[in-house]
XYZ file of C-alpha atoms in Angstrom:
555
model
C -9.377 -49.043 66.857
C -10.714 -50.430 70.115
C -12.632 -53.656 70.658
C -15.845 -51.594 70.785
C -15.290 -49.939 67.398
C -17.211 -50.956 64.286
C -16.989 -50.159 60.566
C -19.034 -47.368 58.992
C -19.213 -47.259 55.203
C -19.784 -43.610 54.266
C -20.538 -42.299 50.764
C -20.565 -38.521 50.175
C -21.926 -36.913 47.010
C -20.775 -33.389 46.115
C -22.808 -31.166 43.794
C -21.871 -28.247 41.588
C -19.059 -26.873 43.771
C -16.262 -28.727 45.538
C -13.937 -27.842 48.384
C -10.326 -28.444 49.441
C -10.774 -27.710 53.161
C -10.952 -30.447 55.807
C -14.365 -32.157 55.979
C -15.450 -33.424 59.408
C -18.288 -35.812 60.279
C -19.859 -36.682 63.642
C -22.470 -39.454 64.022
C -25.115 -39.344 66.785
C -27.020 -42.445 67.898
C -29.445 -43.539 70.574
C -26.616 -45.130 72.570
C -23.512 -43.071 71.872
C -21.804 -40.411 69.737
C -18.617 -40.721 67.699
C -15.717 -38.321 67.964
C -15.225 -35.824 65.140
C -14.109 -37.941 62.169
C -11.812 -36.178 59.690
C -12.526 -37.428 56.160
C -8.994 -37.329 54.742
C -8.394 -40.769 53.224
C -10.885 -42.611 51.017
C -11.621 -46.312 51.127
C -9.019 -47.051 48.438
C -6.288 -45.229 50.388
C -6.127 -42.082 48.265
C -6.359 -38.513 49.556
C -9.943 -37.281 49.780
C -10.687 -34.600 47.168
C -14.231 -33.267 47.331
C -14.312 -32.105 43.724
C -17.476 -30.880 42.013
C -19.894 -33.680 41.027
C -17.803 -36.327 42.782
C -18.750 -39.363 44.881
C -16.281 -40.430 47.576
C -16.436 -43.574 49.673
C -14.889 -43.899 53.139
C -14.371 -46.838 55.481
C -14.458 -45.352 58.985
C -13.898 -47.060 62.321
C -15.575 -45.625 65.399
C -17.641 -46.531 68.433
C -21.023 -48.198 67.831
C -23.601 -45.440 68.377
C -26.598 -47.753 68.101
C -29.451 -46.567 65.860
C -28.266 -43.444 64.043
C -30.414 -40.403 64.886
C -28.576 -37.592 63.132
C -25.200 -36.480 61.807
C -23.237 -33.238 61.925
C -21.054 -32.488 58.900
C -19.070 -29.490 57.742
C -15.686 -28.057 56.817
C -13.045 -25.794 58.361
C -12.827 -23.338 55.450
C -13.866 -20.284 57.440
C -14.596 -16.655 56.694
C -12.288 -14.976 54.231
C -11.595 -18.184 52.300
C -12.934 -19.227 48.918
C -14.536 -22.406 50.232
C -18.083 -22.957 48.947
C -19.208 -26.590 49.150
C -22.504 -27.795 47.679
C -23.291 -30.996 49.552
C -25.911 -33.221 47.921
C -26.159 -36.257 50.190
C -24.492 -38.655 52.622
C -25.130 -42.357 52.937
C -23.990 -44.428 55.907
C -24.046 -48.196 56.225
C -23.281 -49.963 59.518
C -23.787 -53.663 60.042
C -27.102 -54.327 58.220
C -28.459 -50.796 58.609
C -28.548 -48.210 55.812
C -29.174 -44.478 56.310
C -29.541 -41.665 53.769
C -29.124 -37.976 54.649
C -30.205 -35.493 51.974
C -28.604 -32.044 52.111
C -28.874 -30.308 48.702
C -27.498 -27.085 50.162
C -24.439 -24.858 50.430
C -21.955 -25.038 53.271
C -20.327 -21.636 52.961
C -19.850 -18.433 54.931
C -21.205 -16.471 51.931
C -24.208 -18.523 50.763
C -27.607 -19.640 52.110
C -27.619 -19.263 55.903
C -23.798 -18.861 55.931
C -23.239 -22.046 57.936
C -20.247 -24.319 57.373
C -21.536 -27.081 59.697
C -25.076 -28.516 59.692
C -27.115 -31.208 61.440
C -28.975 -33.678 59.202
C -31.665 -36.211 60.091
C -31.980 -39.493 58.208
C -34.524 -39.625 55.369
C -37.664 -41.509 56.316
C -38.194 -42.730 52.764
C -35.957 -45.629 51.815
C -33.755 -44.749 48.887
C -31.433 -47.069 47.011
C -27.805 -46.530 47.961
C -25.461 -44.700 45.649
C -23.180 -46.839 43.582
C -20.034 -47.350 45.627
C -16.736 -46.175 44.285
C -15.452 -48.969 42.046
C -12.818 -51.102 43.698
C -9.360 -51.084 42.192
C -7.904 -54.159 40.565
C -5.835 -56.214 42.970
C -2.544 -58.016 42.446
C -0.404 -60.412 44.464
C 3.058 -59.156 45.418
C 5.779 -61.444 46.758
C 8.236 -59.193 48.571
C 11.670 -60.450 49.639
C 13.672 -58.263 52.016
C 17.366 -58.939 52.687
C 19.070 -57.419 55.744
C 22.828 -56.859 55.650
C 25.013 -59.454 57.389
C 27.115 -56.802 59.120
C 27.067 -56.633 62.911
C 24.051 -54.805 64.376
C 22.485 -54.540 60.915
C 19.060 -55.730 62.091
C 16.225 -53.744 63.636
C 13.319 -54.177 66.033
C 11.414 -51.315 64.419
C 8.426 -51.832 62.164
C 9.153 -51.672 58.432
C 6.772 -49.734 56.170
C 6.592 -49.761 52.373
C 4.781 -48.037 49.505
C 4.893 -49.308 45.900
C 4.616 -46.874 42.971
C 3.786 -47.850 39.399
C 2.914 -46.335 36.029
C -0.832 -46.680 36.743
C -1.202 -46.131 40.480
C 0.440 -46.509 43.880
C -0.425 -48.566 46.938
C -1.184 -47.024 50.281
C 1.597 -47.378 52.839
C 1.604 -50.848 54.416
C 3.623 -52.649 57.087
C 5.624 -55.823 56.499
C 4.491 -58.041 59.367
C 3.527 -61.628 58.503
C 5.925 -63.627 56.345
C 4.998 -66.616 54.202
C 6.988 -68.822 56.565
C 5.528 -67.194 59.731
C 8.997 -66.058 60.813
C 8.966 -64.912 64.418
C 12.139 -62.864 64.019
C 12.025 -60.191 61.322
C 14.804 -58.110 59.798
C 17.676 -59.695 61.721
C 21.292 -59.364 60.629
C 22.014 -61.564 57.587
C 18.400 -62.803 57.339
C 16.006 -62.915 54.378
C 12.265 -62.431 54.977
C 9.566 -63.129 52.390
C 6.095 -61.570 52.457
C 3.033 -62.132 50.276
C 0.630 -59.180 49.989
C -2.656 -58.585 48.162
C -2.563 -54.920 47.123
C -3.806 -52.493 44.476
C -2.426 -53.235 41.011
C -0.034 -50.363 40.288
C 0.984 -51.554 36.818
C 4.690 -51.678 36.032
C 6.630 -50.834 39.184
C 8.940 -47.828 38.894
C 9.743 -47.044 42.540
C 9.313 -48.155 46.131
C 9.571 -46.212 49.366
C 10.718 -48.235 52.371
C 11.691 -47.321 55.907
C 11.250 -47.544 59.660
C 8.411 -46.424 61.902
C 10.903 -45.497 64.652
C 9.556 -47.918 67.258
C 11.597 -50.503 69.146
C 14.856 -50.321 71.035
C 17.062 -50.227 67.933
C 15.581 -47.857 65.304
C 18.499 -48.411 62.913
C 18.526 -50.859 59.995
C 21.117 -51.778 57.370
C 18.993 -52.773 54.365
C 20.798 -54.730 51.660
C 18.147 -55.302 48.984
C 14.476 -55.818 48.124
C 12.977 -58.060 45.446
C 9.344 -57.925 44.313
C 7.600 -60.530 42.160
C 4.313 -59.449 40.572
C 2.867 -61.930 38.121
C 5.574 -62.760 35.603
C 7.617 -59.671 36.436
C 10.533 -59.568 38.876
C 11.957 -56.314 40.190
C 15.270 -55.990 42.049
C 16.062 -53.001 44.265
C 19.626 -52.621 45.522
C 19.765 -50.555 48.712
C 22.977 -51.026 50.747
C 21.799 -48.170 52.950
C 21.595 -47.591 56.701
C 18.221 -46.247 57.792
C 18.028 -44.437 61.126
C 16.291 -41.559 62.897
C 17.848 -38.947 60.619
C 17.073 -40.901 57.422
C 14.161 -43.214 58.250
C 12.882 -43.679 54.662
C 14.450 -44.022 51.232
C 13.163 -44.259 47.661
C 14.544 -47.101 45.528
C 14.234 -47.603 41.768
C 14.513 -51.051 40.184
C 17.254 -52.457 38.035
C 15.877 -53.699 34.668
C 13.127 -56.273 35.307
C 13.562 -59.922 34.367
C 10.356 -61.341 32.892
C 9.709 -65.055 32.652
C 9.459 -66.340 29.072
C 6.012 -66.083 27.527
C 4.412 -69.455 26.593
C 3.669 -68.128 23.103
C 6.271 -66.792 20.679
C 6.297 -63.057 20.417
C 7.268 -61.236 17.257
C 10.366 -59.138 17.792
C 9.598 -55.443 17.933
C 12.117 -52.665 18.063
C 10.116 -50.865 20.756
C 10.490 -53.868 23.056
C 14.265 -53.779 23.083
C 13.909 -51.586 26.168
C 11.891 -52.540 29.198
C 9.371 -50.131 30.657
C 11.579 -49.826 33.697
C 14.495 -48.596 31.583
C 12.370 -45.859 30.047
C 11.308 -44.426 33.393
C 13.693 -41.699 34.533
C 15.117 -41.998 38.039
C 13.107 -40.389 40.794
C 14.447 -36.880 41.336
C 15.163 -35.929 44.937
C 15.970 -32.536 46.356
C 17.045 -31.094 49.703
C 14.563 -28.997 51.666
C 15.750 -26.670 54.439
C 12.762 -25.823 56.612
C 13.134 -22.982 59.114
C 10.306 -22.922 61.674
C 9.908 -20.043 64.131
C 8.133 -20.735 67.415
C 5.819 -17.973 68.650
C 6.363 -15.820 71.724
C 3.153 -17.383 73.080
C 4.735 -20.837 73.436
C 4.235 -22.240 76.943
C 4.530 -26.033 76.743
C 7.983 -27.592 76.971
C 8.298 -29.911 73.964
C 11.052 -32.500 73.639
C 12.688 -33.630 70.414
C 10.664 -36.875 70.235
C 7.336 -35.085 69.701
C 5.358 -36.356 66.689
C 5.176 -33.118 64.702
C 5.357 -33.430 60.922
C 5.258 -31.419 57.711
C 3.872 -32.364 54.291
C 4.967 -30.343 51.241
C 2.624 -30.024 48.249
C 3.772 -28.948 44.800
C 2.640 -28.713 41.198
C 4.071 -32.155 40.349
C 3.740 -34.200 43.530
C 3.614 -34.152 47.308
C 5.876 -35.578 49.994
C 4.816 -38.080 52.603
C 4.552 -36.927 56.188
C 8.060 -35.758 57.115
C 8.451 -36.158 60.867
C 10.579 -33.354 62.295
C 12.256 -35.678 64.792
C 13.732 -37.620 61.847
C 15.252 -34.543 60.173
C 18.787 -33.228 60.319
C 18.264 -30.570 63.002
C 20.402 -27.435 63.221
C 20.149 -26.798 66.954
C 18.348 -29.239 69.253
C 19.085 -27.017 72.257
C 16.516 -24.441 71.108
C 14.035 -26.903 69.613
C 10.399 -25.719 69.962
C 11.424 -22.952 72.390
C 9.590 -19.649 72.766
C 10.773 -16.913 70.361
C 13.304 -19.269 68.779
C 13.771 -20.869 65.393
C 15.102 -24.234 64.262
C 16.141 -25.480 60.833
C 15.094 -28.985 59.769
C 16.641 -30.565 56.677
C 15.111 -33.373 54.612
C 16.063 -34.977 51.322
C 12.996 -36.303 49.540
C 10.956 -36.277 46.330
C 10.980 -33.130 44.176
C 7.389 -31.840 44.284
C 7.952 -29.067 41.770
C 6.954 -25.482 42.574
C 5.635 -25.524 46.145
C 1.938 -24.628 46.411
C 1.149 -25.258 50.094
C 2.280 -27.110 53.215
C 0.566 -28.905 56.069
C 1.870 -28.932 59.644
C 0.451 -31.394 62.130
C 0.880 -33.545 65.199
C -0.031 -37.213 65.260
C -2.023 -38.581 68.163
C 0.192 -38.946 71.211
C -0.121 -39.467 74.931
C 0.844 -35.890 75.748
C -1.438 -32.873 75.387
C 1.253 -30.784 73.691
C 0.477 -27.489 71.968
C 2.976 -25.856 69.605
C 2.566 -22.169 68.734
C 4.045 -21.712 65.251
C 4.796 -18.176 64.085
C 6.075 -18.762 60.550
C 7.788 -21.258 58.269
C 10.407 -20.666 55.566
C 11.357 -23.368 53.054
C 14.531 -23.156 50.981
C 15.354 -25.485 48.100
C 17.644 -24.903 45.117
C 16.886 -21.299 44.078
C 13.453 -21.102 45.704
C 12.647 -19.546 49.107
C 9.034 -19.508 50.292
C 7.612 -18.041 53.503
C 4.408 -19.222 55.172
C 2.824 -17.089 57.889
C 1.207 -19.340 60.471
C 0.455 -17.617 63.789
C -1.530 -20.733 64.707
C -1.383 -23.525 67.249
C -0.971 -27.243 66.570
C -2.548 -29.397 69.230
C -2.850 -33.119 69.730
C -3.978 -34.998 66.605
C -4.477 -31.814 64.569
C -3.206 -30.348 61.319
C -3.089 -26.897 59.707
C -2.616 -26.000 56.040
C -0.609 -22.944 55.019
C -0.373 -21.101 51.707
C 2.683 -19.031 50.713
C 2.781 -15.503 52.161
C 3.834 -12.535 50.064
C 6.155 -11.104 52.726
C 9.639 -9.821 51.870
C 12.603 -11.281 53.655
C 13.529 -9.319 56.774
C 16.585 -7.128 56.292
C 19.378 -7.368 58.837
C 21.353 -4.444 60.222
C 24.102 -3.959 62.796
C 23.231 -2.927 66.353
C 25.845 -1.508 68.742
C 24.995 -1.738 72.445
C 26.801 0.314 75.115
C 26.045 -0.546 78.760
C 27.301 1.770 81.512
C 27.472 0.112 84.923
C 26.786 1.868 88.223
C 28.789 2.363 91.380
C 27.422 -0.790 93.027
C 28.386 -3.159 90.227
C 30.167 -6.241 91.574
C 32.975 -7.688 89.477
C 32.192 -10.798 87.456
C 31.364 -12.198 84.021
C 28.482 -11.173 81.773
C 27.280 -14.658 80.840
C 23.623 -14.191 81.747
C 22.141 -10.964 80.356
C 19.446 -11.160 77.659
C 18.057 -8.374 75.472
C 14.983 -8.054 73.214
C 14.569 -4.955 71.019
C 11.094 -3.830 69.911
C 10.398 -1.423 67.054
C 7.682 -0.308 64.667
C 8.537 -3.193 62.285
C 8.564 -5.993 64.848
C 10.979 -7.346 67.422
C 14.232 -9.273 67.650
C 14.541 -12.685 69.234
C 15.928 -12.914 72.781
C 19.659 -12.167 72.429
C 22.263 -13.482 74.880
C 24.707 -10.574 74.824
C 27.686 -12.670 75.897
C 27.389 -14.631 72.635
C 27.648 -11.501 70.440
C 30.789 -9.594 69.452
C 32.137 -7.814 72.536
C 34.856 -5.233 73.004
C 37.423 -6.607 75.474
C 35.854 -10.056 75.277
C 37.946 -11.556 78.062
C 37.580 -8.734 80.565
C 35.162 -8.937 83.492
C 32.410 -6.429 84.294
C 33.362 -3.736 86.873
C 31.714 -0.736 88.522
C 31.565 2.538 86.565
C 32.495 0.516 83.483
C 31.535 0.613 79.811
C 30.669 -2.708 78.160
C 30.151 -2.717 74.380
C 28.458 -5.375 72.244
C 27.799 -5.626 68.517
C 25.570 -7.992 66.529
C 23.629 -8.243 63.291
C 19.905 -9.082 63.371
C 16.577 -8.174 61.740
C 15.804 -4.454 61.457
C 12.917 -3.625 63.817
C 12.704 -0.031 62.599
C 12.615 2.927 64.988
C 13.180 1.482 68.462
C 10.166 1.676 70.788
C 11.343 -0.261 73.840
C 13.723 -2.952 75.103
C 13.416 -5.782 77.619
C 16.335 -6.928 79.806
C 16.279 -10.225 81.693
C 18.369 -13.013 83.200
C 17.901 -16.770 83.294
C 16.663 -17.559 86.829
C 18.093 -21.078 86.594
C 21.676 -19.839 86.266
C 23.864 -18.576 89.095
C 25.397 -15.295 88.040
C 26.204 -11.784 89.207
C 23.600 -9.053 89.617
C 23.871 -6.211 87.132
C 23.864 -2.614 88.372
C 23.133 -0.675 85.175
C 23.171 3.107 84.892
C 22.051 3.417 81.268
C 22.088 1.691 77.887
C 22.710 3.262 74.482
C 21.766 1.492 71.235
C 23.019 2.588 67.809
C 21.335 1.394 64.582
C 22.245 3.091 61.296
C 22.326 6.826 62.148
C 19.904 6.509 65.068
C 21.036 6.578 68.712
C 18.581 5.619 71.465
C 19.322 5.896 75.187
C 17.561 4.141 78.062
C 18.030 5.260 81.679
C 18.015 2.206 83.944
C 19.481 3.252 87.320
C 18.798 -0.026 89.099
C 20.021 -3.525 89.737
C 18.816 -6.456 87.671
C 18.539 -9.656 89.674
C 18.168 -13.141 88.224
C 14.356 -13.169 88.602
C 13.788 -9.741 87.022
C 12.472 -8.797 83.617
C 12.878 -5.062 83.037
C 11.013 -3.182 80.309
C 12.426 0.210 79.255
C 11.278 2.961 76.915
C 13.692 5.535 75.449
C 14.865 8.537 77.487
C 14.766 11.884 75.653
C 18.053 13.122 77.147
C 21.333 11.242 77.465
C 22.188 11.181 81.150
C 25.742 12.143 82.089
C 27.472 9.300 83.890
C 30.877 10.756 84.618
C 29.740 11.731 88.125
C 28.575 9.020 90.510
C 24.867 8.398 90.543
C 22.959 9.813 93.504
C 19.884 8.432 95.180
C 16.542 7.949 93.506
C 15.957 11.736 93.449
C 17.888 11.904 90.170
C 15.704 9.387 88.359
C 14.508 10.760 85.009
C 10.727 10.596 85.322
C 10.290 10.829 81.555
C 11.732 7.342 81.136
C 9.214 4.570 81.671
C 10.508 1.495 83.495
C 8.518 -1.596 84.387
C 10.096 -4.413 86.430
C 8.487 -7.831 86.379
C 9.274 -10.998 88.267
C 9.288 -13.978 85.909
C 7.866 -16.373 88.416
C 4.647 -14.302 88.634
C 3.484 -14.524 85.042
């Protein structure tokens, strides 16, 4: 929020049919226009659900547009989706001005004029505002945080917390101002006390606490947390180190100690156990998330990018899980074209997974990530999500499970025959991609596969054999050979290549050198060329074999 931003109180009334797509609002005035405002979180901090016959209230912050002239509102549930929203009305209050916009129409690709976004002018007739969404009961929480006394236990990062109870949960909040106005927070061996006015969650059964990753030392050794709410005291023993790989943890309380009631209470058998004792511990599970980056990826993305995933299930949903905080299988290939990376998180068990959201928080860089697909593994469940979408700055996509069988893997045997001009050297820089009727392989560095005579160098008139196991692309249609232009290596002089998969043998006549800037595309040759005799000039080239050479720097 900038110094020029103001508050807009927005109330949206849905009619006979709701929607679960993203709803977006833009406000036009006589002085300015807001950006597109995504209506995702209501005024009370809960997720916006535009259910049938619902009224939702939002507290938005945006630039002052002056006198409001019109609004544009709609949703991103496009063609082919079951998203039919009947919008009744919108009311907007800014400063002392009140505006009503009557819609009473469908926003759907199948109904009325098949529009999902519409412009609305304010009603001329003054109408009383809708009743705002009732405010939740508030409670005062005194939160005491103890940092371990071990060396380097403190942190300069911001500390965030969410409180969960048997009636409700708070929105995530930051622990900033202590009761004593401490200037130094979360230092080694220190105790900090905070007093917060928050939604009344009832009896507390869990908290989530962690770091926002800012500061020069995003590591924190948390000893314990105590929360006093009314007459109830809750103790949370942590003794955990929070860092970039585990930035947040869930903590459950030890049995609460209540202050004595001023009036005698008759003993009841049911009260021999506190409510906290009856609540089962929060169940956590490990999620292994394999994300494949598309072949269309162009931007170079570093590991600190603010990409996240949220997992939704039948029982619950996770918070935003930032990929940079996960246990990452291979940071070398992170977000790279035609590559995949596994991210591992341990967090709340959401039950059977129903959907996921992938997004990127607002950042200074205009990064775009092309995501091909996502696979999530947990316990005995494996779910695939086809994406084939891009995630830009400050954007989010939702994905539903895809009914696609797991790709089968088979063994490929590659035989490369070198020519008479082959210089002697190592084979550390030759890449191969195989294309077939069922798809393509990733870019394979042949030197990292199983090789016959692994330690021997490449020579002229030589045979070099490789073997690897990868997804079955079906009948082979073409291959692409290339080298990394940033690496110094020998030039390959290749006569032909033979690939064996199952009972199929495919031969490609090459008859050329491959330099470090080349990318060579080959289609199969119908006849296996004899290589026992030295290759002659270009007169012997098999014209039935298609060959296309490209220079990487030109595309």
